[in-house]
PDB file of C-alpha atoms in Angstrom:
ATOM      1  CA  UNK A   1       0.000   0.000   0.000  1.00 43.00           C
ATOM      2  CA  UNK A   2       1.318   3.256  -1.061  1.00 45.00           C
ATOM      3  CA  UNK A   3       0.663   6.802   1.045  1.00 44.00           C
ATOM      4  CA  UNK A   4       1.144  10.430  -0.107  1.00 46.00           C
ATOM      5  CA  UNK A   5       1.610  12.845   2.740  1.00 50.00           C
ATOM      6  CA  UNK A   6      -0.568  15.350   4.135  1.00 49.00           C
ATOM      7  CA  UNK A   7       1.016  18.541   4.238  1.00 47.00           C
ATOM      8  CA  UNK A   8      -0.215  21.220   6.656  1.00 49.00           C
ATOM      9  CA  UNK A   9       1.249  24.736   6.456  1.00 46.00           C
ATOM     10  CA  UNK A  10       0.812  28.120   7.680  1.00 45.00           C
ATOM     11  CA  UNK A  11       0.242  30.366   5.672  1.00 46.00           C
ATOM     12  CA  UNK A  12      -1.029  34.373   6.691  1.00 45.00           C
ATOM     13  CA  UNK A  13      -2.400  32.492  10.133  1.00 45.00           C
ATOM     14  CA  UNK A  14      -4.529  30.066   7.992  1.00 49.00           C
ATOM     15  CA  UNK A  15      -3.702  26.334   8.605  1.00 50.00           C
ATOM     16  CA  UNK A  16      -3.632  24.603   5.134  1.00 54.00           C
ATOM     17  CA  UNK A  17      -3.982  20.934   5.189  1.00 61.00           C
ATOM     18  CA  UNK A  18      -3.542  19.209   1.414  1.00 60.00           C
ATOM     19  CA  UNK A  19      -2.682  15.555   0.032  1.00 63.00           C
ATOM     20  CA  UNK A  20       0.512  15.966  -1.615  1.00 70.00           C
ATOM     21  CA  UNK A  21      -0.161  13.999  -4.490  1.00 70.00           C
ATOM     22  CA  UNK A  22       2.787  13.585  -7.026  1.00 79.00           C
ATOM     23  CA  UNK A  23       0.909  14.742 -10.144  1.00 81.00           C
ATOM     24  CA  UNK A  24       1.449  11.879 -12.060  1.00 84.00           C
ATOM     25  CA  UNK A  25      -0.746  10.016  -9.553  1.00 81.00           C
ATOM     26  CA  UNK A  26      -3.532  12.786  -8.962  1.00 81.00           C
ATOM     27  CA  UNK A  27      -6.878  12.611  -9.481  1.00 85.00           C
ATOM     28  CA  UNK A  28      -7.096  15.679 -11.230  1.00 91.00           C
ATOM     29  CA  UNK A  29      -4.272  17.278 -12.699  1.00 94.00           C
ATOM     30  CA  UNK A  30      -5.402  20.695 -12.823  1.00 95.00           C
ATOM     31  CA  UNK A  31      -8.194  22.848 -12.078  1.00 96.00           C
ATOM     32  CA  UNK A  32      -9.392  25.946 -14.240  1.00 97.00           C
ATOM     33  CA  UNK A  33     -10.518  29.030 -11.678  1.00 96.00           C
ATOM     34  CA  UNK A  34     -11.869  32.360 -13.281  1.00 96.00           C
ATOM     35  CA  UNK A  35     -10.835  35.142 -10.746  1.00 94.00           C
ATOM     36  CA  UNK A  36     -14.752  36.000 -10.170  1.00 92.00           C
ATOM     37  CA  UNK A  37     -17.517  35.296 -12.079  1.00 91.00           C
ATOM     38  CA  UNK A  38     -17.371  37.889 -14.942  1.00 93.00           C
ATOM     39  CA  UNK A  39     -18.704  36.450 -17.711  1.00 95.00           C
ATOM     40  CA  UNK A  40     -15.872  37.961 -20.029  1.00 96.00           C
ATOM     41  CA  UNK A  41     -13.903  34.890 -18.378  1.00 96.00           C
ATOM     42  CA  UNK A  42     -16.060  32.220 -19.655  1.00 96.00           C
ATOM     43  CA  UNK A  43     -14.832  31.806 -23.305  1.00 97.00           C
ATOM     44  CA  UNK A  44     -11.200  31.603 -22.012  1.00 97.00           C
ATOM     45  CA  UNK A  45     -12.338  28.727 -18.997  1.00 97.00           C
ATOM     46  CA  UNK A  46     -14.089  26.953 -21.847  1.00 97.00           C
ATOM     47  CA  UNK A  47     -11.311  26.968 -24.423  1.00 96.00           C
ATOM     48  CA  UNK A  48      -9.272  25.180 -21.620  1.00 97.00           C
ATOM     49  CA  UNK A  49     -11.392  22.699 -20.696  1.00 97.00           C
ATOM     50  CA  UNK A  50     -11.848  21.624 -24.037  1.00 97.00           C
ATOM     51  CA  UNK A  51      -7.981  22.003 -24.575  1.00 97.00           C
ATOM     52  CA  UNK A  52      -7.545  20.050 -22.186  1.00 96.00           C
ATOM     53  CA  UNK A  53      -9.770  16.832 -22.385  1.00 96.00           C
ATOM     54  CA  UNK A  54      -8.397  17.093 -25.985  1.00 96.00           C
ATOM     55  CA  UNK A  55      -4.747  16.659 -24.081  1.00 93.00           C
ATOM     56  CA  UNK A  56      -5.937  14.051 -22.119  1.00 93.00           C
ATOM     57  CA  UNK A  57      -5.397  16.319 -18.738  1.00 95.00           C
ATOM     58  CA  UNK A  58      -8.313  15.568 -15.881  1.00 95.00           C
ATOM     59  CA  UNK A  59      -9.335  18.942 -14.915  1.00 96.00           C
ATOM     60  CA  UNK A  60     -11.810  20.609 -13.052  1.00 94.00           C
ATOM     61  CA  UNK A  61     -13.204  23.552 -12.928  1.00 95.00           C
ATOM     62  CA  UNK A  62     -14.706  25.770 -10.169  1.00 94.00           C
ATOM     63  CA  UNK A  63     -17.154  28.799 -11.434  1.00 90.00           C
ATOM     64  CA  UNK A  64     -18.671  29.025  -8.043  1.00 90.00           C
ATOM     65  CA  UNK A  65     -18.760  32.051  -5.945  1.00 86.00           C
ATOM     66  CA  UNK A  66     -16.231  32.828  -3.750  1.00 86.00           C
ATOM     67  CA  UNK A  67     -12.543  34.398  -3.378  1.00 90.00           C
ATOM     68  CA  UNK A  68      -9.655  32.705  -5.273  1.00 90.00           C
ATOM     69  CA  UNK A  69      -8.010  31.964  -2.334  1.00 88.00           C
ATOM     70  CA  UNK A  70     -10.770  29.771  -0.817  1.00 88.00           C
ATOM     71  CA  UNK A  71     -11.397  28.061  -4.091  1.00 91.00           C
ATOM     72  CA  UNK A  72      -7.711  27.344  -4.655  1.00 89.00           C
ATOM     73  CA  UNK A  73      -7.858  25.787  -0.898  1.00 86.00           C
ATOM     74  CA  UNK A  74     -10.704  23.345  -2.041  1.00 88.00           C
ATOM     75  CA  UNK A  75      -8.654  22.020  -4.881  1.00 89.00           C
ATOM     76  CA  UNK A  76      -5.332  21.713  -3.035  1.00 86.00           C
ATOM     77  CA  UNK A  77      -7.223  19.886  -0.207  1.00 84.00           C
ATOM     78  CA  UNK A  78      -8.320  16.856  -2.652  1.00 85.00           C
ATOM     79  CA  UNK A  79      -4.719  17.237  -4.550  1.00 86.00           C
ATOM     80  CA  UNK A  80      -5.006  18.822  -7.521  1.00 92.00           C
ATOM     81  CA  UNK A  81      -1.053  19.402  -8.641  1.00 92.00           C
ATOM     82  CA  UNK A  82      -2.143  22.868 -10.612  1.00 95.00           C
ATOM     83  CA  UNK A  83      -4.138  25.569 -10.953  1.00 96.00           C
ATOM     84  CA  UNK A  84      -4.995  28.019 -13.715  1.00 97.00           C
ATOM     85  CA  UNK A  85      -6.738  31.625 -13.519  1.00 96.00           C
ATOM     86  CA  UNK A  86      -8.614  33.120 -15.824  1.00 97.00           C
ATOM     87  CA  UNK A  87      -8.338  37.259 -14.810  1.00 95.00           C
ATOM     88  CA  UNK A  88      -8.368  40.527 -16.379  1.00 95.00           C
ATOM     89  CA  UNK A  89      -5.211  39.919 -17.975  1.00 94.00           C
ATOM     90  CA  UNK A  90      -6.289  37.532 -19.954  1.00 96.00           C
ATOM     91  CA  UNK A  91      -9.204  39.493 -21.072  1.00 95.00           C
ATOM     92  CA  UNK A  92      -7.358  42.288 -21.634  1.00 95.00           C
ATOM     93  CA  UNK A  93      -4.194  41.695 -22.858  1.00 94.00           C
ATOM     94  CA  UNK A  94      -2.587  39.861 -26.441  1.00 94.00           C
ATOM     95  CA  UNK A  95      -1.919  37.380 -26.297  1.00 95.00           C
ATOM     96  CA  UNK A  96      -4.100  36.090 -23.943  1.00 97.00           C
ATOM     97  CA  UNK A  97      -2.378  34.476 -20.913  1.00 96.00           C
ATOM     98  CA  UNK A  98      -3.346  33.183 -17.936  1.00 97.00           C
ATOM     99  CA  UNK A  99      -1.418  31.833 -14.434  1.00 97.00           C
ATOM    100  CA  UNK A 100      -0.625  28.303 -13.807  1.00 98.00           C
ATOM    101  CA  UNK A 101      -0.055  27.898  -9.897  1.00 96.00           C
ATOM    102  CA  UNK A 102       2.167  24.862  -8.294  1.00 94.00           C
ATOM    103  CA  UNK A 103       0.647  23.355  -5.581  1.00 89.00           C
ATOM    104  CA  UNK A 104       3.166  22.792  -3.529  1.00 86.00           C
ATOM    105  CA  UNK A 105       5.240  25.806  -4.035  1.00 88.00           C
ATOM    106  CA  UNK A 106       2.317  27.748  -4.539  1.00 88.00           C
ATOM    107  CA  UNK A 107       4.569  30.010  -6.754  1.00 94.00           C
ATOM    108  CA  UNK A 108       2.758  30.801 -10.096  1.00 95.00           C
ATOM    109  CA  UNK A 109       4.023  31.791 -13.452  1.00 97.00           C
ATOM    110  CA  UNK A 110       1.965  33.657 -16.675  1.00 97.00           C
ATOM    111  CA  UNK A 111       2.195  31.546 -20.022  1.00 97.00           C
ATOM    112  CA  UNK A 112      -0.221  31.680 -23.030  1.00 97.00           C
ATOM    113  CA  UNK A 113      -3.458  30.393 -22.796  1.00 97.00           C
ATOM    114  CA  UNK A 114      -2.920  28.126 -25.537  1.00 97.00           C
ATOM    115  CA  UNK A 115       0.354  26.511 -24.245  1.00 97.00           C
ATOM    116  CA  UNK A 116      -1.152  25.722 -20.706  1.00 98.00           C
ATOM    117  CA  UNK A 117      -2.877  22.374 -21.964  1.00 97.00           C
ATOM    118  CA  UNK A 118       0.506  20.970 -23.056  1.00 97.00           C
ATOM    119  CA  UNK A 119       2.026  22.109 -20.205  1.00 97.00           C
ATOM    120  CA  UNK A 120       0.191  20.801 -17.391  1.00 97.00           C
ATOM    121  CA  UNK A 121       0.097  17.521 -19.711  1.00 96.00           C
ATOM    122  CA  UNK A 122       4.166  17.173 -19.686  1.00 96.00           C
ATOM    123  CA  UNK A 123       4.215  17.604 -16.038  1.00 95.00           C
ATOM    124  CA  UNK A 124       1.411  15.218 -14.975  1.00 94.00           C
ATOM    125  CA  UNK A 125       3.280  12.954 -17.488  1.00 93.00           C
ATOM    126  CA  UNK A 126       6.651  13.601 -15.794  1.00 92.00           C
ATOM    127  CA  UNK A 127       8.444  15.054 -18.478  1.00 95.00           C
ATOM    128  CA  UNK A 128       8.873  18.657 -17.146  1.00 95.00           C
ATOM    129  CA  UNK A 129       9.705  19.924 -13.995  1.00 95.00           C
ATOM    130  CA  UNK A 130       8.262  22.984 -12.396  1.00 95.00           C
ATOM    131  CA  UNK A 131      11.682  24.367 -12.396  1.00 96.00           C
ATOM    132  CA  UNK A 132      11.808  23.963 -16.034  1.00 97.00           C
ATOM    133  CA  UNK A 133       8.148  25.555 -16.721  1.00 97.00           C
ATOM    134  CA  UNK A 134       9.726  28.663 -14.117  1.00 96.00           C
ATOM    135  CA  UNK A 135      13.047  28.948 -16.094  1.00 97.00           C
ATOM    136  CA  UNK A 136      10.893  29.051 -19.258  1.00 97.00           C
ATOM    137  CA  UNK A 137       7.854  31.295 -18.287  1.00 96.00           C
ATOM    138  CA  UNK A 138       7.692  34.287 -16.474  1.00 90.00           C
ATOM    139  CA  UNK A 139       6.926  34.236 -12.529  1.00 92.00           C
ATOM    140  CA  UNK A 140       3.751  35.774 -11.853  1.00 87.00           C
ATOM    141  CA  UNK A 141       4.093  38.799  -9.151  1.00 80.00           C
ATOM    142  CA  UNK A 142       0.696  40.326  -9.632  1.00 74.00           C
ATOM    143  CA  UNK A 143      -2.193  41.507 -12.162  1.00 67.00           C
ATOM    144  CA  UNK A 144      -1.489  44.455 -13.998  1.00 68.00           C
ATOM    145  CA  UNK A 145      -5.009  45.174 -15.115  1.00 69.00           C
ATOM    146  CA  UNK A 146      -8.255  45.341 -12.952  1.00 68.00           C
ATOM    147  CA  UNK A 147     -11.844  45.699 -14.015  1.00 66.00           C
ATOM    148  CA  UNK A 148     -11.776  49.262 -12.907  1.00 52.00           C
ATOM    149  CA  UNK A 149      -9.010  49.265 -15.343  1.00 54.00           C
ATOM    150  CA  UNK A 150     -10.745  48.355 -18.114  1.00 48.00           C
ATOM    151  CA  UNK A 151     -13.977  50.287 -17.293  1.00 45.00           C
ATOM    152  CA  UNK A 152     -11.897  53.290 -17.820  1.00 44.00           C
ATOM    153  CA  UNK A 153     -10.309  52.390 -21.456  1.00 43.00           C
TER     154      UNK A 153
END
């Protein structure tokens, strides 16, 4: 019988507790999270759904109300390896990106929209490290565009 650990962590004086699934062994590989529920986000969360049942990726996604932060603590507590968001960025901005989130790092980087299916597919598959996806894409530090933003342009 094989066991993954449960990792608990503090983080801003919340108590994470997730299954640290390798993500060659998790359920789901990745999960798709628009920021809120703008409808402007829901092309982009369907194009990578589709993108990625096409890749063979298990993914979930989670529309539902609520901040980002709580929904990205629902996936990480049933071990999903990755997450992507969907924000005003990727609304915004060409070409569209988005940020794909390590679990267990919880450091995130900003890559195409298009490229995140294959992505997340070589690393559930083992055949790229999340060093090699940070070396390669830039680290995410924060969102440069806000719907107040845009209301304004």
């Amino acid at each position: 019988m094989v066991f993954f650990p449960s990792v608990i962590m503090v983080l801003n004086c919340l108590r994470l507790q997730f299954f640290s699934f390798p993500a060659t062994v998790a359920p789901y590989k990745c999960s798709v999270l628009p920021l809120s529920q703008n409808q402007e986000f829901m092309p982009f969360v369907k194009e990578l759904s589709e993108a990625m049942t096409k890749q063979g990726v298990s993914h979930k996604v989670d529309d539902s109300s609520g901040s980002i932060g709580r929904r990205y603590a629902r996936t990480d507590e049933i071990g999903v390896a990755f997450g992507i968001t969907i924000d005003f960025d990727t609304v915004n901005k060409t070409p569209h990106t988005a940020t794909l989130r390590d679990r267990d790092s919880m450091r995130q980087i900003r890559a195409e929209v298009s490229e995140l299916p294959g992505i997340i597919r070589d690393l559930a598959n083992g055949v790229m490290t999340w060093a090699e996806v940070e070396s390669k894409y830039p680290v995410f530090e924060g969102q440069e565009t806000s719907k107040k933003d845009t209301a304004e342009e």
